[in-house]
PDB file of C-alpha atoms in Angstrom:
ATOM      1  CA  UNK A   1      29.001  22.437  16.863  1.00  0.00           C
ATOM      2  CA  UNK A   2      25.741  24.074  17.014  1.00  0.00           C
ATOM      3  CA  UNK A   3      25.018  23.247  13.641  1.00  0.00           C
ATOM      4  CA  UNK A   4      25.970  19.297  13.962  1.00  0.00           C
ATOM      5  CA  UNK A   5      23.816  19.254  16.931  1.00  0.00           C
ATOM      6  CA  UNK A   6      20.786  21.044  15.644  1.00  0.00           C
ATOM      7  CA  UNK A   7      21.051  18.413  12.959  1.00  0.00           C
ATOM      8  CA  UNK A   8      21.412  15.510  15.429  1.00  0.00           C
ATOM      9  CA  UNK A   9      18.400  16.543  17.694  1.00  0.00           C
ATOM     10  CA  UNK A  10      16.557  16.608  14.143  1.00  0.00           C
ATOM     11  CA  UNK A  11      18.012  13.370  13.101  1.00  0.00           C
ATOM     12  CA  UNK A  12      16.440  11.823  16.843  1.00  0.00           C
ATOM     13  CA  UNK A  13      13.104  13.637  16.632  1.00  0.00           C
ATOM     14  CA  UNK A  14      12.396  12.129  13.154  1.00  0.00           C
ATOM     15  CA  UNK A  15      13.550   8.602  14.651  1.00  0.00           C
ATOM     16  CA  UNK A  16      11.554   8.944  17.309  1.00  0.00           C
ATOM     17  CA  UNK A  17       8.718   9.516  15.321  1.00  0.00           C
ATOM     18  CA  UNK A  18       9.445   6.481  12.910  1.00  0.00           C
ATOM     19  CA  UNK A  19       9.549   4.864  16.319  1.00  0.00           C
ATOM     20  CA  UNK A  20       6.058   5.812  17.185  1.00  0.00           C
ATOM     21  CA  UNK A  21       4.947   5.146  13.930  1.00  0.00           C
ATOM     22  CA  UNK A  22       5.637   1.642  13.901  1.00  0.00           C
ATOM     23  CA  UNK A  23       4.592   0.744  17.657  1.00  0.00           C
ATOM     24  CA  UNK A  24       1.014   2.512  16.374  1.00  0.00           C
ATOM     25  CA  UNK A  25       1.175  -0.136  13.211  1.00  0.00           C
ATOM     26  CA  UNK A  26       1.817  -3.039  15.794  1.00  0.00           C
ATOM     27  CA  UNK A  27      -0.960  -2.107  18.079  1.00  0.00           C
ATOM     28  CA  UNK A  28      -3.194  -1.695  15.045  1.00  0.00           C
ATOM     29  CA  UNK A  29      -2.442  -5.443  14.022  1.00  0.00           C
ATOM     30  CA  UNK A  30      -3.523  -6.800  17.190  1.00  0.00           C
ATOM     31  CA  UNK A  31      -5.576  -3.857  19.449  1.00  0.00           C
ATOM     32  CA  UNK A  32      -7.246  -1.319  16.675  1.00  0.00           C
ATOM     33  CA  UNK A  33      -9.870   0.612  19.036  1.00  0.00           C
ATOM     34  CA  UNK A  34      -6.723   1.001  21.666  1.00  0.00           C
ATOM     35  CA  UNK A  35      -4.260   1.982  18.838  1.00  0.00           C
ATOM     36  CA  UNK A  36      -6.899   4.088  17.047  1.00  0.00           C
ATOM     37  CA  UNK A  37      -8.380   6.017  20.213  1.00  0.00           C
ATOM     38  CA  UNK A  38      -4.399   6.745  20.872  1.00  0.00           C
ATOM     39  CA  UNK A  39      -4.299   8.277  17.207  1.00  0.00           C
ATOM     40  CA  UNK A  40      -7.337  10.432  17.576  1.00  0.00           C
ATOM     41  CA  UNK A  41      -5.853  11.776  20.809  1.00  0.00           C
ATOM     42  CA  UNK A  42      -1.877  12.681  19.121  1.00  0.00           C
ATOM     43  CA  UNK A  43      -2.932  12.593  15.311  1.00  0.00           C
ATOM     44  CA  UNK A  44      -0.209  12.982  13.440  1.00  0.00           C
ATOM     45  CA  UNK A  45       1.170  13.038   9.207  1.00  0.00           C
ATOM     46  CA  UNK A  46       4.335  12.122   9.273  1.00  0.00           C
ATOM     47  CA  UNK A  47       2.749   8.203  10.652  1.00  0.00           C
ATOM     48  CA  UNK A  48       1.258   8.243   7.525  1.00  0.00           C
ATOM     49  CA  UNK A  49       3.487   8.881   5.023  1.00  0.00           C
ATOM     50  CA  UNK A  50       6.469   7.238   6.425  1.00  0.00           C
ATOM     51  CA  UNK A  51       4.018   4.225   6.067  1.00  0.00           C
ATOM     52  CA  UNK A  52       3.477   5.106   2.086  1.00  0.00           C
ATOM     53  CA  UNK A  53       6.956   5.332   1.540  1.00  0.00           C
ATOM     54  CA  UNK A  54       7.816   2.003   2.421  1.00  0.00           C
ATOM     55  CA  UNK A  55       4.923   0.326   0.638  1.00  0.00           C
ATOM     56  CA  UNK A  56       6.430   2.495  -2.148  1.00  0.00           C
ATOM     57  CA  UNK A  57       9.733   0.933  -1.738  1.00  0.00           C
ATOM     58  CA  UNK A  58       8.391  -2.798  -1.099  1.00  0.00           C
ATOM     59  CA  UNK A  59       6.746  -2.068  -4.569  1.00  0.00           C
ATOM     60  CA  UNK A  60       9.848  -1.481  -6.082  1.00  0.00           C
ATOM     61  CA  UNK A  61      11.269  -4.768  -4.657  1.00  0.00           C
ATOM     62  CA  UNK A  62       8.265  -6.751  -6.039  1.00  0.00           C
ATOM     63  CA  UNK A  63       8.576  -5.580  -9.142  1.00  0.00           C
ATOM     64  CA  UNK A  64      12.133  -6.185  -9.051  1.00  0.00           C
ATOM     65  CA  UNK A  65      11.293  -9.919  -8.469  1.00  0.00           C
ATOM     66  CA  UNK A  66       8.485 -10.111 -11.119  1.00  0.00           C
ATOM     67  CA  UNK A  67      10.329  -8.984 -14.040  1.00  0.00           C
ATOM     68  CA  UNK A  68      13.835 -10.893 -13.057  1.00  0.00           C
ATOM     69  CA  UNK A  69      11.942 -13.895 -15.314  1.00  0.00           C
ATOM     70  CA  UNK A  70      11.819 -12.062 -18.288  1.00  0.00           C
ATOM     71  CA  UNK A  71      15.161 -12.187 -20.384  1.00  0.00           C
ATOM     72  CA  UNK A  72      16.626 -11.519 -23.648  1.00  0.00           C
ATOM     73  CA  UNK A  73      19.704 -12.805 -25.482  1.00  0.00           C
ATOM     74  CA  UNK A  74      23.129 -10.415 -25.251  1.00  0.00           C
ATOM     75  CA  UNK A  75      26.563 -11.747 -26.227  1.00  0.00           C
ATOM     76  CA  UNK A  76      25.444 -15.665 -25.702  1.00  0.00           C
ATOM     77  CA  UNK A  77      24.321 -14.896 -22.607  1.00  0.00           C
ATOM     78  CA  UNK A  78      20.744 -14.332 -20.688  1.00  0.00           C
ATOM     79  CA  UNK A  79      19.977 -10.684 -19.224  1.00  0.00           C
ATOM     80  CA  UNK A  80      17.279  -9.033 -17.851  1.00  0.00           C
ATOM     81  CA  UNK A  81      15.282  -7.391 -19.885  1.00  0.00           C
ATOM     82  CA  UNK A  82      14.026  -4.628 -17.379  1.00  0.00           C
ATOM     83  CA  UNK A  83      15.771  -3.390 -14.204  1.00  0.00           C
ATOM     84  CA  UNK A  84      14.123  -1.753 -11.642  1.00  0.00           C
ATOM     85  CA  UNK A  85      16.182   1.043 -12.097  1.00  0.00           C
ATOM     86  CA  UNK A  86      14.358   1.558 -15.797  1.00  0.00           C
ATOM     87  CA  UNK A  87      10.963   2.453 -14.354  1.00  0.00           C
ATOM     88  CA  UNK A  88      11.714   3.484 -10.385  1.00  0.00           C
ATOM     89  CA  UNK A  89      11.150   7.024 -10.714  1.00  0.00           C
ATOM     90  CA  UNK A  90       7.614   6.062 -12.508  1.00  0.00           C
ATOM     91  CA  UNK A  91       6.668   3.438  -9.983  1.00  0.00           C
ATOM     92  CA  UNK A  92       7.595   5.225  -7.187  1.00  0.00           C
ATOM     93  CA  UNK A  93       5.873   8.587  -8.264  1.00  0.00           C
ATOM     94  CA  UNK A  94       3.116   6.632  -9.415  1.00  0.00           C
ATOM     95  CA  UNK A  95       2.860   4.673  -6.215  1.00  0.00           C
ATOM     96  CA  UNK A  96       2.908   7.298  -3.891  1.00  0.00           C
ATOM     97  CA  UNK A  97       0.035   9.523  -6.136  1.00  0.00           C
ATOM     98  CA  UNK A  98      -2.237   6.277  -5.662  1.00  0.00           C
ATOM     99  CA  UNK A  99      -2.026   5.774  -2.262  1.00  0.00           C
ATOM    100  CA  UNK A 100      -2.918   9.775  -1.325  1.00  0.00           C
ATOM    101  CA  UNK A 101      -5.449   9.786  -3.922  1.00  0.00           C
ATOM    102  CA  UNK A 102      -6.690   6.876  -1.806  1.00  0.00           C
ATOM    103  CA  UNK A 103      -6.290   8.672   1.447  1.00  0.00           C
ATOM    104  CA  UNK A 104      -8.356  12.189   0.510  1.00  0.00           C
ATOM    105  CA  UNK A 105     -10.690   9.586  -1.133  1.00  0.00           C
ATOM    106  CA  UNK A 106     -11.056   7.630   1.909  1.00  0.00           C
ATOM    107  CA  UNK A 107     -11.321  10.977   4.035  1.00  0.00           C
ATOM    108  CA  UNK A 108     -13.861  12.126   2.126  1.00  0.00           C
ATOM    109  CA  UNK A 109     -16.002   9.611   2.490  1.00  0.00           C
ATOM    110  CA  UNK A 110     -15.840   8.701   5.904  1.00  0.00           C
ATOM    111  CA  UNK A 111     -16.220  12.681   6.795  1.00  0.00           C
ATOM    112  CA  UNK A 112     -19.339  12.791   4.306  1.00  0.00           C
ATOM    113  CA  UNK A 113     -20.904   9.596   5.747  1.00  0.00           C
ATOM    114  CA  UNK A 114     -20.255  10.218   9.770  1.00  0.00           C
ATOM    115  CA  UNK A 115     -22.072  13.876   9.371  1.00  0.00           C
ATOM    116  CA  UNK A 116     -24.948  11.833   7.201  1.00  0.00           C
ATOM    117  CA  UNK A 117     -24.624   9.374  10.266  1.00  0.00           C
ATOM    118  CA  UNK A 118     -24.976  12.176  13.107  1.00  0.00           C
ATOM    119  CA  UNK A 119     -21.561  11.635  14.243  1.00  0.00           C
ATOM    120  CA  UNK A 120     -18.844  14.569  15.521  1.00  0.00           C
ATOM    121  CA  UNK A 121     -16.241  14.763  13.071  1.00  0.00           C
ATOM    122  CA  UNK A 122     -12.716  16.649  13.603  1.00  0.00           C
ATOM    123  CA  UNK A 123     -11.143  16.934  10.023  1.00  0.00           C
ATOM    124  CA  UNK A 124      -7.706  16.721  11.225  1.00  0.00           C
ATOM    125  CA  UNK A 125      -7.888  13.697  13.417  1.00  0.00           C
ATOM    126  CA  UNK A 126     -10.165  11.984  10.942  1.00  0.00           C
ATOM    127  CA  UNK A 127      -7.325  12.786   8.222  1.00  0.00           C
ATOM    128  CA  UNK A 128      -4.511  11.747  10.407  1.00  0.00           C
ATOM    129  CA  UNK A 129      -6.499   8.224  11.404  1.00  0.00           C
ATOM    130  CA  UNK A 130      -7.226   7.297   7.710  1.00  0.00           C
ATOM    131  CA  UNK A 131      -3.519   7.827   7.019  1.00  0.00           C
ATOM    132  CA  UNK A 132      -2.904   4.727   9.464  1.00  0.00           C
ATOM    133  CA  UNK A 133      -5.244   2.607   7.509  1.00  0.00           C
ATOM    134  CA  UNK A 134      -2.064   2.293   5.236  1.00  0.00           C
ATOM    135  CA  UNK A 135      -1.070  -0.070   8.050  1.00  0.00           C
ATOM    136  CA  UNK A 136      -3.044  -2.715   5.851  1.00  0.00           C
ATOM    137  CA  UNK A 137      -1.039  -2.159   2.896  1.00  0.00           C
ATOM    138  CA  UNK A 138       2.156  -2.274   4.229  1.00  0.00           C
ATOM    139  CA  UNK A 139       0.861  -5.513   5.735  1.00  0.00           C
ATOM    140  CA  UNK A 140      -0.245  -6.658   2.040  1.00  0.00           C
ATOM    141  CA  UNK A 141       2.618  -5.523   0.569  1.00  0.00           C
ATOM    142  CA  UNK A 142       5.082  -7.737   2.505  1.00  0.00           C
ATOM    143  CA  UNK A 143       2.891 -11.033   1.958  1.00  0.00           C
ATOM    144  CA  UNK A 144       2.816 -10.090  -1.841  1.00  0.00           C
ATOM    145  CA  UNK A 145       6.580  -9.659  -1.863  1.00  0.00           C
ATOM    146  CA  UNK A 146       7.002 -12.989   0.588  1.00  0.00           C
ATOM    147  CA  UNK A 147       4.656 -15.049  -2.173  1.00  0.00           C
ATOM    148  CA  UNK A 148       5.727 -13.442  -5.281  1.00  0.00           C
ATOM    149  CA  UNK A 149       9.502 -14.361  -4.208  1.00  0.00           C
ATOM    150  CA  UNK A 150       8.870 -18.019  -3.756  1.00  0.00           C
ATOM    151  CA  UNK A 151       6.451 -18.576  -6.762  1.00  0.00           C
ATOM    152  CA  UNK A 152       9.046 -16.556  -9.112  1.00  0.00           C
ATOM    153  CA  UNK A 153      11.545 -18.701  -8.254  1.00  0.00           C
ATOM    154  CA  UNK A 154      10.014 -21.774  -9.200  1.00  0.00           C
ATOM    155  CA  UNK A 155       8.564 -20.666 -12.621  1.00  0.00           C
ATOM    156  CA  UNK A 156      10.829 -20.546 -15.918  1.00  0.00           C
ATOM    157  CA  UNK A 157      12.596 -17.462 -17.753  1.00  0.00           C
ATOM    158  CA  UNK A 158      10.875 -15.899 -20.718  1.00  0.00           C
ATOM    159  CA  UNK A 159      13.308 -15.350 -23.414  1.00  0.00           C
ATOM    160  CA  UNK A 160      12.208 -11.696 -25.342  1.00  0.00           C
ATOM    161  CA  UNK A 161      13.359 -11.453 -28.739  1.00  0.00           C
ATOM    162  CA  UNK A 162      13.678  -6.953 -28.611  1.00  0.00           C
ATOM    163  CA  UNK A 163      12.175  -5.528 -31.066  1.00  0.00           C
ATOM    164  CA  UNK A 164      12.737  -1.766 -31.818  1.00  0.00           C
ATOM    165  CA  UNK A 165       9.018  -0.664 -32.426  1.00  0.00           C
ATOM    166  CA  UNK A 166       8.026  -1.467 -29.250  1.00  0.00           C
ATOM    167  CA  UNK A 167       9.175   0.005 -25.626  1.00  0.00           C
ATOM    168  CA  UNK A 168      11.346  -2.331 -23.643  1.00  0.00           C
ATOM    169  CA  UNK A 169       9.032  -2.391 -20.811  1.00  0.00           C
ATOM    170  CA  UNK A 170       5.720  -3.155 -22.700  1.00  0.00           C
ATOM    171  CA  UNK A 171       7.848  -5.944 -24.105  1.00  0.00           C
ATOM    172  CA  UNK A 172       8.689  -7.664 -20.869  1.00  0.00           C
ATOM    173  CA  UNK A 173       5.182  -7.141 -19.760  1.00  0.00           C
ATOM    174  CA  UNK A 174       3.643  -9.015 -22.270  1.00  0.00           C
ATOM    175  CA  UNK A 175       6.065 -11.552 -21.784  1.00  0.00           C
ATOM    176  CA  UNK A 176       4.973 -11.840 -18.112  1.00  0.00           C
ATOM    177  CA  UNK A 177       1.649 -12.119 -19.536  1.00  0.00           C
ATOM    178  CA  UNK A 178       2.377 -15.257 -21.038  1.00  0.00           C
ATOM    179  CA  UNK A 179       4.158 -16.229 -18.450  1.00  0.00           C
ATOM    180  CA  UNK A 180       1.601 -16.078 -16.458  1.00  0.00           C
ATOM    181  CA  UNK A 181      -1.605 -17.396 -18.205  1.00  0.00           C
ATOM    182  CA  UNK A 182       0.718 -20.646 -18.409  1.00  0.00           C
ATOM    183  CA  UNK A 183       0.892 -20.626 -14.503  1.00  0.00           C
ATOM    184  CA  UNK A 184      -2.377 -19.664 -13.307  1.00  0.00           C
ATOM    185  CA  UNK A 185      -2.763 -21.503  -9.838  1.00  0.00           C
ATOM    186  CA  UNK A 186      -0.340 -19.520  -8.083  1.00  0.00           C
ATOM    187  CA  UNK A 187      -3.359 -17.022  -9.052  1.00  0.00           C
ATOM    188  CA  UNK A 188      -5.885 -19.250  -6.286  1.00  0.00           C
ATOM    189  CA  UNK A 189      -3.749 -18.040  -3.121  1.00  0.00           C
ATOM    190  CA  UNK A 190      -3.266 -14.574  -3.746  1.00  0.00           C
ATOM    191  CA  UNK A 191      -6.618 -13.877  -4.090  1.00  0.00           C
ATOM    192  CA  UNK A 192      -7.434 -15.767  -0.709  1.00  0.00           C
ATOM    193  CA  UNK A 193      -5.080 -13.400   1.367  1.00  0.00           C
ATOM    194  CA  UNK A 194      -6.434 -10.187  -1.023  1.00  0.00           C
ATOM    195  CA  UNK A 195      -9.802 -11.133   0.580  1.00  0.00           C
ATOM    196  CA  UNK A 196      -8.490 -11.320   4.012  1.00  0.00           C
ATOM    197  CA  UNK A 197      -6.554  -8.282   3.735  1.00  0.00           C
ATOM    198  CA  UNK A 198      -9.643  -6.196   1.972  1.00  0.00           C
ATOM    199  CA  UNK A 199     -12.111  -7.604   5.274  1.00  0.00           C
ATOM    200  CA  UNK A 200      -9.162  -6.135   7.057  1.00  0.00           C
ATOM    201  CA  UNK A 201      -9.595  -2.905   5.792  1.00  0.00           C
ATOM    202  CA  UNK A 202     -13.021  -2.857   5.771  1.00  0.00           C
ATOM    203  CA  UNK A 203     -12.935  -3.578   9.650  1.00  0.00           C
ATOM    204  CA  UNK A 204     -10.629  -0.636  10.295  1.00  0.00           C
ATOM    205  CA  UNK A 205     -12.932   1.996   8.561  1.00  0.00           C
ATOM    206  CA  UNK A 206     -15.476   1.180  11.111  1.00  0.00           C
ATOM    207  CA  UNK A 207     -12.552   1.560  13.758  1.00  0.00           C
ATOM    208  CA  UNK A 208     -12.244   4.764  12.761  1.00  0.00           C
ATOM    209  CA  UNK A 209     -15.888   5.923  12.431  1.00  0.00           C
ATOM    210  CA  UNK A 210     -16.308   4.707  15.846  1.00  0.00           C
ATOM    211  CA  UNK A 211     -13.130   6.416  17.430  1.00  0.00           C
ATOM    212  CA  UNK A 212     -12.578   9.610  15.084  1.00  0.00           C
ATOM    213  CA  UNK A 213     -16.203  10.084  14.486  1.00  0.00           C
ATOM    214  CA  UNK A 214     -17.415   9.135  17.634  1.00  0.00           C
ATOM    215  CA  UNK A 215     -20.428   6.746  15.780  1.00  0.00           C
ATOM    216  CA  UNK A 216     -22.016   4.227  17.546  1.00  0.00           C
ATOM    217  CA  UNK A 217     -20.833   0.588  16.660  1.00  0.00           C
ATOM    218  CA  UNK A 218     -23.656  -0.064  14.492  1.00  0.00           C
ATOM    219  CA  UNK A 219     -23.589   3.410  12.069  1.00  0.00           C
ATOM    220  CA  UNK A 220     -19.885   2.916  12.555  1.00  0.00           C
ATOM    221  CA  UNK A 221     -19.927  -0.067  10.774  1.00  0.00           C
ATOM    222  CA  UNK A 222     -22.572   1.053   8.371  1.00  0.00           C
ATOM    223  CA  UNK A 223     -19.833   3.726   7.359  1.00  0.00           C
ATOM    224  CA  UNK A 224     -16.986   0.976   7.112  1.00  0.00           C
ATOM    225  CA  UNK A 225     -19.332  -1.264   4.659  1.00  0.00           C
ATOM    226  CA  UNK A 226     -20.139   1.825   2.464  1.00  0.00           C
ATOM    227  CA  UNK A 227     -16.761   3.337   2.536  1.00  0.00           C
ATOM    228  CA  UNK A 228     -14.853  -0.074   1.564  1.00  0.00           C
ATOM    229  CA  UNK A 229     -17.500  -0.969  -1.152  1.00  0.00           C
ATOM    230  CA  UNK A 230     -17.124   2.696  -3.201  1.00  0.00           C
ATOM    231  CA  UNK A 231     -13.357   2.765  -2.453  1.00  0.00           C
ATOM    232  CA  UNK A 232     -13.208  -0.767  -4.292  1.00  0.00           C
ATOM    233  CA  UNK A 233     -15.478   0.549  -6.860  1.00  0.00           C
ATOM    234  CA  UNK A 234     -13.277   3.539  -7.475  1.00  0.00           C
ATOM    235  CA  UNK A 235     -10.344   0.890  -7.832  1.00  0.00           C
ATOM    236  CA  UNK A 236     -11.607  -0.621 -10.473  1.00  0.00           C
ATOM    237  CA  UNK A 237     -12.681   2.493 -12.558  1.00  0.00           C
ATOM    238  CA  UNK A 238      -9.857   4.518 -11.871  1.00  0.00           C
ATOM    239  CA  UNK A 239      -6.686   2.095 -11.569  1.00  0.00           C
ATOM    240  CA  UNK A 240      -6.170   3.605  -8.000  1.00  0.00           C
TER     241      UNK A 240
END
């Protein structure tokens, strides 16, 4: 019994947590300084990467989605090419790498550009606040699965001939490829809601130089501008 109930008092300590976690990611959608001067006084991890894994696992879903279009021929039938079962232990490992290379990139810079800005910087909180930015991408991540889902659905299979040479999954890429380049405009929208979501970002970096870093609004939003514009920079160089 003492065993079981060790484990249940674990099992309600985590939940709580998860609990916390997500009322923090609601108040950050709609009240950011309130949610983020909340963080900076109880800063936590565990916010953080419970919010990576499940933009890990939405990841997962969306590529499960994407690559149901691409086929081959097996028996006199059509079959998926790929499953998402091929390549989860890849995307998910790869996943979860980007998004803490992101984070220690992101801390990094905000640290680095709130002492350059005069402001009073507590590693810890500062790491534990940055963590929460991930609120964004779990935000993104459900829109991208939401679009993906309805635009897949109205687009044609690609039939893959295999051929042995190649890797199954480079296969069905290309194939998306050309799937794609013949269905460009559902290109137009996605890049709308990118924007927003990017601006989004952009606005909670300056959140947290202003809360974390105790800036005042205006170097506080001269850090936000500088950190978004070399993290994008670093995106594009680096594939993070």
């Amino acid at each position: 019994m003492g065993v079981a109930s060790e484990y249940v008092s674990a099992a309600l300590s985590v939940a709580r947590r998860l609990a916390t976690t997500l009322i923090r990611a609601l108040k950050i959608c709609v009240l950011p300084v309130t949610a983020y001067e909340e963080i900076c006084s109880s800063p936590d991890f565990l916010g953080p990467l419970f919010l990576i894994a499940l933009c890990a696992l939405i990841s997962l879903a969306q590529y499960d989605v994407v690559f149901s279009r691409v086929v081959e021929v097996e028996g006199g039938e059509l079959v998926r090419m790929v499953t998402v079962m091929d390549v989860a232990h890849v995307l998910l490992a790869w996943r979860v790498f980007s998004m803490i290379m992101v984070w220690i990139l992101l801390f990094v810079l905000l640290w680095v550009l709130s002492k350059v800005l005069g402001g009073d910087v507590d590693s810890y909180t500062l790491f534990s606040a940055i963590g929460y930015v991930f609120v964004v991408q779990l935000m993104l991540s459900i829109v991208d699965l939401a679009y993906t889902a309805v635009v897949m659905s109205s687009m044609p299979n690609v039939v893959v001939t295999p051929m042995r040479e190649l890797k199954r999954e480079l296969q069905a890429g290309l194939g998306l490829d050309l799937l794609f380049n013949l269905h460009r405009e559902w290109l137009g929208p996605k890049r709308v809601y990118h924007w927003f979501f990017n601006l989004w970002s952009m606005v909670l970096y300056a959140v947290i130089a202003r809360t974390a870093s105790k800036l005042s609004w205006p170097k506080a939003a001269v850090a936000g501008f500088a950190a978004h514009l070399i993290t994008m920079l670093a995106s594009v160089l680096i594939g993070l």
